[in-house]
CSV table of C-alpha atoms in Angstrom, one decimal:
chain,number,residue,atom,x,y,z
A,19,MET,CA,13.5,-14.0,-1.3
A,20,ILE,CA,10.3,-12.9,-0.2
A,21,PRO,CA,8.8,-16.2,1.8
A,22,VAL,CA,5.2,-16.5,0.9
A,23,SER,CA,3.0,-16.5,3.9
A,24,GLY,CA,-0.6,-18.0,4.7
A,25,PHE,CA,0.2,-21.7,3.3
A,26,GLU,CA,2.1,-22.9,6.2
A,27,GLY,CA,1.8,-26.9,6.5
A,28,GLN,CA,-0.4,-26.8,3.3
A,29,SER,CA,0.4,-28.6,-0.3
A,30,VAL,CA,0.3,-25.2,-2.7
A,31,ALA,CA,0.2,-26.9,-6.6
A,32,ILE,CA,2.7,-24.7,-9.4
A,33,LEU,CA,1.5,-25.2,-13.1
A,34,GLY,CA,4.4,-24.4,-15.0
A,35,LEU,CA,8.0,-24.5,-14.0
A,36,GLY,CA,9.7,-21.4,-15.8
A,37,ARG,CA,11.4,-18.6,-14.3
A,38,SER,CA,8.2,-17.5,-12.5
A,39,GLY,CA,7.4,-21.0,-11.3
A,40,LEU,CA,10.5,-22.2,-9.9
A,41,SER,CA,10.5,-19.1,-8.1
A,42,ALA,CA,7.3,-19.1,-6.6
A,43,ALA,CA,8.1,-23.0,-5.5
A,44,ARG,CA,11.1,-21.8,-3.5
A,45,ALA,CA,9.2,-18.5,-2.3
A,46,LEU,CA,6.4,-21.1,-0.6
A,47,GLU,CA,9.1,-23.9,0.7
A,48,ALA,CA,10.7,-20.8,2.3
A,49,GLY,CA,7.4,-19.7,3.6
A,50,GLY,CA,6.4,-23.4,5.3
A,51,ALA,CA,4.2,-24.5,2.6
A,52,THR,CA,4.9,-28.1,0.3
A,53,PRO,CA,5.4,-27.2,-3.5
A,54,VAL,CA,3.5,-29.8,-5.9
A,55,CYS,CA,4.5,-28.7,-9.1
A,56,TRP,CA,3.8,-29.8,-12.7
A,57,ASP,CA,5.0,-28.8,-16.3
A,58,ASP,CA,4.4,-30.6,-19.6
A,59,ASN,CA,8.2,-30.4,-20.4
A,60,ALA,CA,10.0,-33.2,-19.1
A,61,SER,CA,13.5,-30.9,-19.0
A,62,ALA,CA,11.5,-28.7,-16.7
A,63,ARG,CA,10.3,-31.2,-14.4
A,64,GLU,CA,13.8,-32.8,-14.3
A,65,ARG,CA,14.8,-29.4,-12.7
A,66,ALA,CA,12.3,-29.2,-10.3
A,67,GLU,CA,12.8,-32.7,-9.1
A,68,ALA,CA,16.6,-31.9,-9.0
A,69,GLU,CA,15.6,-29.1,-6.3
A,70,GLY,CA,14.0,-31.6,-4.3
A,71,PHE,CA,10.3,-30.5,-5.2
A,72,GLU,CA,7.6,-33.4,-5.8
A,73,VAL,CA,5.9,-33.5,-9.1
A,74,ARG,CA,2.8,-34.4,-9.6
A,75,ASP,CA,0.3,-34.7,-12.8
A,76,LEU,CA,-1.9,-32.1,-12.5
A,77,ALA,CA,-4.2,-33.4,-15.0
A,78,ARG,CA,-5.0,-36.6,-13.6
A,79,ALA,CA,-8.1,-37.7,-12.0
A,80,GLY,CA,-7.8,-36.9,-7.9
A,81,ALA,CA,-4.3,-35.0,-8.5
A,82,PHE,CA,-5.9,-31.7,-6.5
A,83,GLU,CA,-6.9,-33.8,-3.4
A,84,GLY,CA,-4.9,-32.0,-0.4
A,85,ILE,CA,-4.2,-28.9,-2.3
A,86,ALA,CA,-4.8,-25.9,-1.2
A,87,TRP,CA,-3.8,-23.3,-4.2
A,88,LEU,CA,-3.0,-23.6,-7.5
A,89,VAL,CA,-0.1,-20.8,-8.8
A,90,VAL,CA,-0.8,-20.3,-12.6
A,91,SER,CA,2.8,-19.2,-14.8
A,92,PRO,CA,1.5,-16.1,-16.9
A,93,GLY,CA,1.7,-18.1,-20.6
A,94,ILE,CA,-0.5,-20.8,-19.4
A,95,PRO,CA,-3.9,-19.3,-20.5
A,96,HIS,CA,-6.7,-19.8,-17.8
A,97,LEU,CA,-9.7,-18.7,-19.5
A,98,TYR,CA,-9.1,-17.4,-23.1
A,99,PRO,CA,-8.8,-18.8,-25.9
A,100,THR,CA,-9.7,-21.9,-23.9
A,101,PRO,CA,-8.9,-22.6,-19.8
A,102,ASN,CA,-5.9,-25.1,-19.7
A,103,LYS,CA,-6.8,-28.6,-18.7
A,104,VAL,CA,-5.5,-28.1,-15.2
A,105,VAL,CA,-7.0,-24.9,-14.2
A,106,ALA,CA,-10.2,-26.0,-15.1
A,107,ALA,CA,-9.6,-29.3,-13.0
A,108,ALA,CA,-8.7,-27.0,-10.0
A,109,TRP,CA,-12.0,-24.9,-10.5
A,110,GLU,CA,-14.0,-28.4,-10.3
A,111,ALA,CA,-12.0,-29.4,-7.0
A,112,GLY,CA,-12.7,-25.4,-5.3
A,113,VAL,CA,-8.9,-24.6,-5.6
A,114,PRO,CA,-8.3,-21.0,-5.6
A,115,VAL,CA,-6.2,-20.3,-8.8
A,116,ASP,CA,-4.0,-17.7,-8.6
A,117,ASN,CA,-0.2,-16.5,-9.8
A,118,ASP,CA,3.3,-15.4,-8.4
A,119,ILE,CA,2.4,-11.6,-8.6
A,120,GLY,CA,-0.7,-12.5,-6.4
A,121,LEU,CA,1.3,-14.4,-3.8
A,122,PHE,CA,4.0,-11.5,-3.8
A,123,PHE,CA,1.7,-8.6,-2.6
A,124,ARG,CA,0.0,-11.3,0.3
A,125,SER,CA,3.4,-11.6,1.1
A,126,PHE,CA,4.8,-8.5,0.8
A,127,GLY,CA,4.4,-6.9,4.4
A,128,SER,CA,6.5,-8.0,7.4
A,129,GLY,CA,6.7,-7.5,10.9
A,130,GLU,CA,10.2,-5.8,10.9
A,131,TRP,CA,8.7,-2.8,8.8
A,132,ASP,CA,7.2,-1.8,12.5
A,133,MET,CA,10.6,-0.5,13.1
A,134,TYR,CA,11.2,1.0,9.8
A,135,ASP,CA,10.9,5.3,9.4
A,136,GLN,CA,9.5,4.7,6.2
A,137,PRO,CA,7.5,1.7,5.0
A,138,PRO,CA,8.6,0.2,1.7
A,139,ARG,CA,6.6,0.9,-1.3
A,140,VAL,CA,5.4,-0.6,-4.4
A,141,VAL,CA,5.8,1.6,-7.9
A,142,ALA,CA,3.3,-1.0,-10.5
A,143,VAL,CA,3.9,-0.3,-14.4
A,144,THR,CA,1.4,-1.9,-16.8
A,145,GLY,CA,0.3,-0.4,-20.5
A,146,SER,CA,0.4,-1.9,-23.9
A,147,ASN,CA,3.7,-0.6,-24.8
A,148,GLY,CA,6.5,1.4,-23.0
A,149,LYS,CA,6.1,-0.2,-19.7
A,150,SER,CA,9.9,-1.7,-19.7
A,151,THR,CA,11.5,1.4,-20.6
A,152,THR,CA,9.3,3.4,-18.2
A,153,SER,CA,9.8,0.6,-15.0
A,154,ALA,CA,13.7,0.6,-16.0
A,155,LEU,CA,13.7,4.6,-15.8
A,156,ILE,CA,11.9,4.6,-12.4
A,157,HIS,CA,14.3,2.3,-11.3
A,158,HIS,CA,17.3,4.4,-12.7
A,159,VAL,CA,16.0,7.7,-11.5
A,160,LEU,CA,15.7,6.0,-8.0
A,161,SER,CA,19.2,4.4,-7.8
A,162,GLU,CA,20.7,7.6,-8.9
A,163,ALA,CA,18.9,9.6,-6.1
A,164,GLY,CA,20.6,7.0,-3.7
A,165,LYS,CA,17.4,5.3,-2.9
A,166,SER,CA,17.4,1.3,-2.2
A,167,VAL,CA,15.1,0.0,-5.2
A,168,GLN,CA,14.7,-3.1,-6.6
A,169,LEU,CA,13.3,-4.1,-10.6
A,170,ALA,CA,11.1,-7.2,-10.9
A,171,GLY,CA,8.1,-8.8,-12.8
A,172,ASN,CA,7.8,-8.9,-16.3
A,173,ILE,CA,11.8,-7.5,-16.3
A,174,GLY,CA,14.7,-8.1,-14.2
A,175,ARG,CA,14.2,-10.4,-11.3
A,176,GLY,CA,10.7,-12.6,-10.6
A,177,VAL,CA,8.9,-10.7,-8.1
A,178,LEU,CA,9.4,-13.3,-5.4
A,179,ASP,CA,13.0,-13.6,-5.9
A,180,ILE,CA,13.6,-10.2,-4.5
A,181,ASP,CA,15.2,-9.1,-1.5
A,182,PRO,CA,13.1,-8.1,1.6
A,183,PRO,CA,13.2,-4.4,1.4
A,184,LYS,CA,14.8,-2.3,3.1
A,185,ASP,CA,13.7,1.2,5.5
A,186,GLY,CA,12.2,3.1,3.1
A,187,GLY,CA,12.8,1.1,-0.2
A,188,VAL,CA,11.3,0.9,-3.7
A,189,VAL,CA,10.3,-2.0,-5.7
A,190,VAL,CA,9.6,-1.1,-9.3
A,191,LEU,CA,7.4,-4.0,-11.0
A,192,GLU,CA,6.7,-4.0,-14.5
A,193,LEU,CA,3.7,-6.2,-14.9
A,194,SER,CA,2.0,-7.4,-18.0
A,195,SER,CA,-2.0,-8.3,-18.9
A,196,TYR,CA,-1.0,-11.8,-18.1
A,197,GLN,CA,0.0,-11.2,-14.6
A,198,THR,CA,-2.6,-8.6,-13.5
A,199,ASP,CA,-5.6,-10.4,-14.8
A,200,LEU,CA,-5.1,-13.6,-12.8
A,201,ALA,CA,-3.3,-11.7,-9.0
A,202,ARG,CA,-5.7,-12.5,-6.4
A,203,ALA,CA,-3.5,-9.5,-4.8
A,204,LEU,CA,-2.9,-6.3,-6.2
A,205,THR,CA,-2.1,-3.6,-3.6
A,206,PRO,CA,0.6,-1.3,-5.1
A,207,ASP,CA,1.5,2.5,-3.7
A,208,ILE,CA,1.8,4.0,-6.9
A,209,ALA,CA,0.3,2.6,-10.4
A,210,VAL,CA,0.8,3.5,-14.0
A,211,PHE,CA,-0.9,2.8,-16.9
A,212,THR,CA,0.8,4.0,-19.8
A,213,ASN,CA,-1.3,3.4,-22.8
A,214,LEU,CA,-3.1,0.9,-24.6
A,215,SER,CA,-3.4,-0.9,-28.3
A,216,PRO,CA,-4.4,-4.0,-29.7
A,217,ASP,CA,-2.3,-6.8,-28.0
A,218,HIS,CA,-2.4,-10.6,-26.7
A,219,LEU,CA,-6.3,-10.4,-27.8
A,220,ASP,CA,-6.8,-14.2,-27.9
A,221,ARG,CA,-5.9,-14.2,-24.5
A,222,HIS,CA,-8.3,-12.1,-23.2
A,223,ALA,CA,-11.0,-12.5,-26.0
A,224,GLY,CA,-10.9,-8.7,-27.6
A,225,MET,CA,-10.2,-5.5,-26.6
A,226,GLY,CA,-12.2,-5.1,-23.6
A,227,GLY,CA,-11.2,-8.1,-21.7
A,228,TYR,CA,-7.5,-6.9,-22.7
A,229,PHE,CA,-8.5,-3.3,-21.0
A,230,ALA,CA,-10.2,-4.8,-18.1
A,231,ALA,CA,-7.0,-6.9,-17.2
A,232,LYS,CA,-4.9,-3.5,-17.0
A,233,ARG,CA,-7.9,-1.9,-15.3
A,234,ARG,CA,-7.7,-4.4,-12.3
A,235,LEU,CA,-4.3,-3.1,-11.1
A,236,PHE,CA,-6.5,0.5,-10.5
A,237,ALA,CA,-9.8,-0.6,-9.6
A,238,GLU,CA,-9.1,-3.7,-7.6
A,239,GLY,CA,-5.1,-2.7,-6.4
A,240,GLY,CA,-6.7,0.5,-5.1
A,241,PRO,CA,-3.0,2.7,-5.2
A,242,ASP,CA,-2.7,5.9,-3.0
A,243,ARG,CA,-1.5,7.1,-6.6
A,244,ALA,CA,-2.5,6.4,-10.0
A,245,ILE,CA,-0.5,7.8,-13.1
A,246,ILE,CA,-2.5,7.7,-16.1
A,247,GLY,CA,-1.9,8.2,-19.9
A,248,VAL,CA,-4.8,10.2,-21.3
A,249,ASP,CA,-3.7,9.5,-24.9
A,250,GLU,CA,-6.5,6.9,-25.9
A,251,ASP,CA,-10.0,7.0,-24.9
A,252,GLU,CA,-9.4,3.8,-22.3
A,253,GLY,CA,-7.0,6.4,-20.1
A,254,ARG,CA,-9.6,8.8,-19.9
A,255,TYR,CA,-12.3,6.8,-19.0
A,256,MET,CA,-9.9,5.5,-16.0
A,257,VAL,CA,-9.2,8.7,-15.0
A,258,ASN,CA,-12.9,9.6,-14.9
A,259,GLN,CA,-13.4,6.4,-12.7
A,260,LEU,CA,-10.5,6.9,-10.2
A,261,THR,CA,-11.3,11.3,-9.5
A,262,HIS,CA,-13.6,12.6,-7.4
A,263,GLY,CA,-13.6,15.9,-9.5
A,264,ALA,CA,-11.1,17.9,-11.6
A,265,ALA,CA,-8.6,19.3,-8.8
A,266,ASP,CA,-8.2,15.8,-7.4
A,267,ASP,CA,-4.3,15.4,-7.6
A,268,ARG,CA,-4.3,11.5,-6.6
A,269,VAL,CA,-4.5,11.0,-10.3
A,270,ILE,CA,-1.4,12.3,-12.0
A,271,ARG,CA,-2.4,12.6,-16.2
A,272,ILE,CA,0.2,12.1,-18.8
A,273,SER,CA,0.4,13.0,-22.3
A,274,ALA,CA,2.9,12.6,-25.4
A,275,ALA,CA,0.0,14.1,-27.7
A,276,GLY,CA,-0.6,17.7,-26.3
A,277,LYS,CA,-0.6,20.1,-23.4
A,278,LEU,CA,-3.1,19.2,-20.5
A,279,SER,CA,-4.6,21.7,-18.5
A,280,GLY,CA,-7.1,21.8,-15.9
A,281,PRO,CA,-6.5,22.4,-11.7
A,282,GLY,CA,-5.2,18.7,-11.3
A,283,TRP,CA,-1.7,17.0,-11.4
A,284,ASN,CA,-0.3,17.1,-15.2
A,285,VAL,CA,2.7,16.1,-16.5
A,286,PHE,CA,3.1,16.3,-20.4
A,287,ALA,CA,5.7,16.5,-23.2
A,288,ARG,CA,5.0,18.6,-26.3
A,289,LYS,CA,7.8,19.5,-28.7
A,290,GLY,CA,10.3,17.9,-26.8
A,291,PHE,CA,10.0,19.5,-23.5
A,292,LEU,CA,8.3,17.4,-20.5
A,293,SER,CA,6.2,20.0,-18.3
A,294,GLU,CA,4.5,19.5,-14.8
A,295,TYR,CA,1.4,21.2,-13.6
A,296,ARG,CA,0.0,21.3,-10.4
A,297,LYS,CA,-2.6,23.5,-9.2
A,298,GLY,CA,-2.7,25.1,-12.6
A,299,ARG,CA,1.0,26.4,-11.8
A,300,GLN,CA,4.2,25.0,-13.6
A,301,ALA,CA,6.1,23.2,-11.1
A,302,GLY,CA,8.8,21.6,-13.4
A,303,SER,CA,10.2,21.3,-17.3
A,304,ILE,CA,12.6,19.3,-18.7
A,305,ASP,CA,14.0,19.6,-22.5
A,306,LEU,CA,14.2,16.0,-23.8
A,307,ARG,CA,15.5,16.4,-27.0
A,308,GLN,CA,19.1,16.1,-26.0
A,309,ILE,CA,18.6,12.8,-23.7
A,310,ALA,CA,20.2,10.1,-25.5
A,311,GLY,CA,18.4,7.3,-24.2
A,312,LEU,CA,15.0,8.8,-24.7
A,313,PRO,CA,14.6,9.4,-28.5
A,314,GLY,CA,11.1,10.0,-30.0
A,315,ALA,CA,7.4,11.0,-28.9
A,316,HIS,CA,6.8,7.5,-27.6
A,317,ASN,CA,10.0,7.6,-25.0
A,318,HIS,CA,8.8,11.0,-24.2
A,319,GLN,CA,5.2,9.5,-22.9
A,320,ASN,CA,7.6,7.0,-21.1
A,321,ALA,CA,9.7,10.0,-19.6
A,322,CYS,CA,6.3,11.5,-18.3
A,323,ALA,CA,5.2,8.4,-16.9
A,324,ALA,CA,8.5,7.7,-15.1
A,325,TYR,CA,8.8,11.6,-13.7
A,326,ALA,CA,5.0,11.5,-12.2
A,327,ALA,CA,6.4,8.4,-10.5
A,328,CYS,CA,9.5,9.8,-9.0
A,329,ARG,CA,7.8,12.9,-8.4
A,330,ALA,CA,5.4,11.3,-6.2
A,331,LEU,CA,7.8,9.4,-4.5
A,332,GLY,CA,9.1,12.9,-3.7
A,333,LEU,CA,11.9,13.7,-5.9
A,334,ALA,CA,12.9,17.1,-6.9
A,335,PRO,CA,12.5,18.0,-10.5
A,336,ARG,CA,16.3,19.0,-10.8
A,337,MET,CA,17.4,15.3,-9.6
A,338,ILE,CA,14.8,13.5,-12.2
A,339,GLU,CA,16.1,15.4,-15.3
A,340,ASP,CA,20.0,14.5,-14.1
A,341,ALA,CA,18.9,11.1,-13.9
A,342,PHE,CA,17.4,10.9,-17.4
A,343,HIS,CA,20.6,12.0,-18.9
A,344,THR,CA,22.4,9.2,-17.6
A,345,PHE,CA,20.0,6.8,-19.0
A,346,ALA,CA,21.4,4.4,-21.9
A,347,GLY,CA,18.1,2.8,-22.8
A,348,LEU,CA,17.5,-0.9,-22.8
A,349,PRO,CA,18.2,-3.4,-25.1
A,350,HIS,CA,15.9,-4.0,-28.1
A,351,ARG,CA,13.8,-0.8,-27.3
A,352,SER,CA,15.2,2.0,-29.6
A,353,GLN,CA,18.6,0.7,-29.2
A,354,ARG,CA,21.5,2.4,-31.0
A,355,VAL,CA,23.7,0.3,-32.3
A,356,GLY,CA,26.1,1.9,-34.2
A,357,GLU,CA,26.8,4.1,-37.0
A,358,LYS,CA,28.8,4.0,-40.5
A,359,ASP,CA,29.3,6.4,-43.0
A,360,GLY,CA,26.4,8.7,-41.8
A,361,VAL,CA,24.1,6.0,-41.7
A,362,SER,CA,22.5,4.7,-38.0
A,363,PHE,CA,21.6,0.8,-37.3
A,364,VAL,CA,18.9,1.1,-34.9
A,365,ASN,CA,17.1,-1.8,-32.8
A,366,ASP,CA,13.9,-2.0,-31.7
A,367,SER,CA,13.4,-5.8,-31.6
A,368,LYS,CA,10.5,-4.8,-28.9
A,369,ALA,CA,8.6,-3.3,-31.6
A,370,THR,CA,6.2,-6.4,-31.9
A,371,ASN,CA,2.7,-5.0,-32.4
A,372,VAL,CA,1.7,-2.3,-34.7
A,373,ASP,CA,1.2,0.4,-32.7
A,374,ALA,CA,4.7,0.3,-31.0
A,375,ALA,CA,6.2,-0.2,-34.6
A,376,LEU,CA,4.6,3.2,-35.5
A,377,LYS,CA,6.0,5.3,-32.9
A,378,ALA,CA,9.2,3.5,-33.8
A,379,LEU,CA,9.0,5.1,-37.4
A,380,MET,CA,7.8,8.1,-36.1
A,381,ALA,CA,11.3,8.7,-34.4
A,382,PHE,CA,13.2,9.0,-37.3
A,383,ASP,CA,13.4,10.2,-40.9
A,384,ASN,CA,14.4,8.6,-44.0
A,385,ILE,CA,14.0,4.8,-42.8
A,386,ARG,CA,15.4,1.7,-44.4
A,387,TRP,CA,13.0,-0.2,-42.2
A,388,ILE,CA,13.4,-4.2,-41.8
A,389,CYS,CA,10.0,-5.7,-40.2
A,390,GLY,CA,7.9,-8.9,-40.6
A,391,GLY,CA,7.3,-11.9,-38.3
A,392,LEU,CA,4.6,-13.4,-37.1
A,393,GLU,CA,1.3,-10.9,-38.2
A,394,LYS,CA,-1.1,-10.2,-35.2
A,395,GLU,CA,-4.5,-9.6,-35.8
A,396,GLY,CA,-5.7,-5.9,-37.0
A,397,GLY,CA,-3.6,-5.8,-40.0
A,398,LEU,CA,-0.8,-3.2,-40.8
A,399,ASP,CA,-3.1,0.1,-41.8
A,400,ALA,CA,-2.5,1.7,-38.6
A,401,LEU,CA,0.9,2.2,-39.9
A,402,ARG,CA,0.0,4.5,-43.1
A,403,PRO,CA,0.9,7.8,-41.2
A,404,ALA,CA,4.5,6.8,-40.7
A,405,LEU,CA,5.2,5.2,-44.1
A,406,ASP,CA,6.3,8.9,-45.6
A,407,ARG,CA,9.1,8.3,-43.6
A,408,VAL,CA,10.1,5.2,-44.9
A,409,ALA,CA,12.7,5.2,-48.1
A,410,LYS,CA,12.1,1.6,-48.4
A,411,ALA,CA,10.8,-1.6,-46.3
A,412,TYR,CA,13.1,-5.1,-46.0
A,413,VAL,CA,10.8,-7.6,-44.8
A,414,ILE,CA,11.4,-10.9,-43.3
A,415,GLY,CA,9.8,-14.1,-42.0
A,416,ARG,CA,8.3,-17.1,-43.2
A,417,GLU,CA,5.1,-14.9,-44.4
A,418,ALA,CA,7.3,-12.2,-45.5
A,419,ALA,CA,5.4,-11.9,-49.2
A,420,GLN,CA,2.0,-11.6,-47.6
A,421,PHE,CA,3.4,-8.8,-45.2
A,422,ALA,CA,4.8,-7.1,-48.0
A,423,LEU,CA,1.4,-7.0,-49.7
A,424,GLN,CA,0.0,-4.9,-46.9
A,425,LEU,CA,2.6,-2.2,-47.3
A,426,ASP,CA,0.9,-0.5,-49.7
A,427,GLY,CA,2.3,2.5,-51.1
A,428,CYS,CA,5.7,2.0,-49.7
A,429,ALA,CA,8.5,0.4,-51.7
A,430,GLY,CA,9.6,-2.9,-50.3
A,431,GLU,CA,11.8,-6.0,-50.9
A,432,VAL,CA,11.0,-9.3,-49.8
A,433,CYS,CA,14.3,-10.7,-48.1
A,434,THR,CA,13.3,-13.3,-45.5
A,435,THR,CA,15.9,-13.7,-43.4
A,436,MET,CA,17.9,-11.2,-41.1
A,437,ALA,CA,21.2,-11.3,-43.0
A,438,GLU,CA,19.7,-10.4,-46.3
A,439,ALA,CA,17.7,-7.6,-44.8
A,440,VAL,CA,20.6,-6.0,-43.2
A,441,ALA,CA,23.0,-6.8,-46.2
A,442,ARG,CA,20.8,-5.1,-48.7
A,443,ALA,CA,19.1,-2.3,-46.4
A,444,SER,CA,22.8,-1.1,-45.3
A,445,ALA,CA,24.0,-1.4,-49.1
A,446,GLU,CA,21.3,0.3,-50.2
A,447,ALA,CA,21.2,3.3,-47.4
A,448,GLU,CA,23.1,6.9,-47.9
A,449,ALA,CA,24.0,9.0,-45.2
A,450,GLY,CA,21.4,10.5,-43.4
A,451,ASP,CA,19.6,7.2,-43.1
A,452,THR,CA,18.5,5.2,-40.3
A,453,VAL,CA,18.3,1.4,-40.5
A,454,LEU,CA,15.8,0.4,-38.5
A,455,LEU,CA,14.2,-2.9,-37.0
A,456,ALA,CA,10.9,-2.5,-35.8
A,457,PRO,CA,9.0,-5.6,-36.9
A,458,ALA,CA,5.3,-5.1,-36.3
A,459,ALA,CA,4.9,-8.6,-35.4
A,460,ALA,CA,5.7,-11.0,-33.2
A,461,SER,CA,9.0,-13.3,-33.6
A,462,PHE,CA,8.0,-16.9,-33.5
A,463,ASP,CA,7.7,-17.6,-37.1
A,464,GLN,CA,11.8,-17.6,-37.0
A,465,TYR,CA,13.5,-16.9,-33.2
A,466,ASP,CA,12.5,-17.9,-29.9
A,467,SER,CA,12.1,-14.3,-28.6
A,468,PHE,CA,12.1,-10.9,-30.0
A,469,GLU,CA,15.7,-10.5,-27.7
A,470,LYS,CA,17.0,-13.5,-30.1
A,471,ARG,CA,15.6,-11.4,-33.0
A,472,GLY,CA,17.1,-8.3,-31.8
A,473,ASP,CA,20.3,-10.4,-31.0
A,474,ASP,CA,20.5,-11.5,-34.7
A,475,PHE,CA,20.4,-8.1,-36.1
A,476,ILE,CA,22.6,-6.7,-33.7
A,477,ALA,CA,25.2,-9.6,-34.9
A,478,GLU,CA,24.5,-8.8,-38.9
A,479,VAL,CA,24.8,-4.9,-37.9
A,480,ARG,CA,28.4,-5.9,-36.6
A,481,LYS,CA,29.1,-7.3,-39.7
A,482,VAL,CA,28.6,-4.6,-41.7
A,483,LEU,CA,30.2,-2.2,-38.6
A,484,GLY,CA,33.2,-4.1,-39.6
């Protein structure tokens, strides 16, 4: 646990008692503060009371009397589409609003560090797609290299649940826009931006607000090294904002769209090969085509980001390459479930938006595509470049018929349920086909999470595999 500093003897309110909320309460108490907790869910309040925390309705009049700080869980809107009533009450009471990420960064340092040969470092990864795989890949490479490393944030453990880092230790954080948007302290040593595509637009009032939330990690975080995906205009803009000239190698540009040139530090993937160039000279290369845990161009972008982060931490190219070959990938992200009679089954339930689904589709040929769910803003037109790879779409979800109508030019069948979709796709698949779950939609019309949706796909596929 990382005890939260700066609130000794003070009361700190916590709104939302999920994983991050209860973790924050424990860490605040460990640092000498008195947590005051609230959640609209009665069972969540009961869990907090069972741990001995005070529970108080923070929406009632006068609830913020004597409160020094408010910590808000990431799922609770603090501004758009409308501020939560408790957040608005904190504003009126003049109480600063923060989240567990802000508490982590203000409390991460320790007096013990004076005795360390190498102070611990934080690598923070954000972006629309690929941040989980990139974070996990960095963690895996560092672990294989014998480093003391912990994975936390939007993946793995809560940020305040990790152990105090050891001499030379590294903490790898995956950070969503919900987390970077509100944190009052953001001070990573290395910050990674993978890419940007429309997502969570209601929480950020459009693309501008969404990008601004991601950009805070760099503009306000002031990392020593920034690793920026430049395959979108937003990444190119951010590179220009952060550099002091073309040769400034404090910024590492990464791309999976083509070769990068110039005197700076560049890492790119082209035709399945990762290349590193620094000061105009090649410094490393990896053949990514035979790395089973990183299929497709989207994973090659993740590989570039992870490679750049590990190089910035001082690892040699060969050490990184060896670790890439032992990376098994993450569940629900281009996860190969099995094969039967020449037909492969791949679970990419994490492809909850159109951009992620497009990248998943571009990684395979002859696809039996299971898609559909709670559609996000923007429609499905961006998927058209990949539809020639799709032999047939099998659409699930409560609005499956409406979803299917948007797949103009693509053979489709409304299946509604996962069981029917897997059964139909596997029955019609031929040797060389891939049955791919890449929904291009959220899961909440039928499942509690994309993980539950992926688990259902796996369960149905295992029936087929026998």
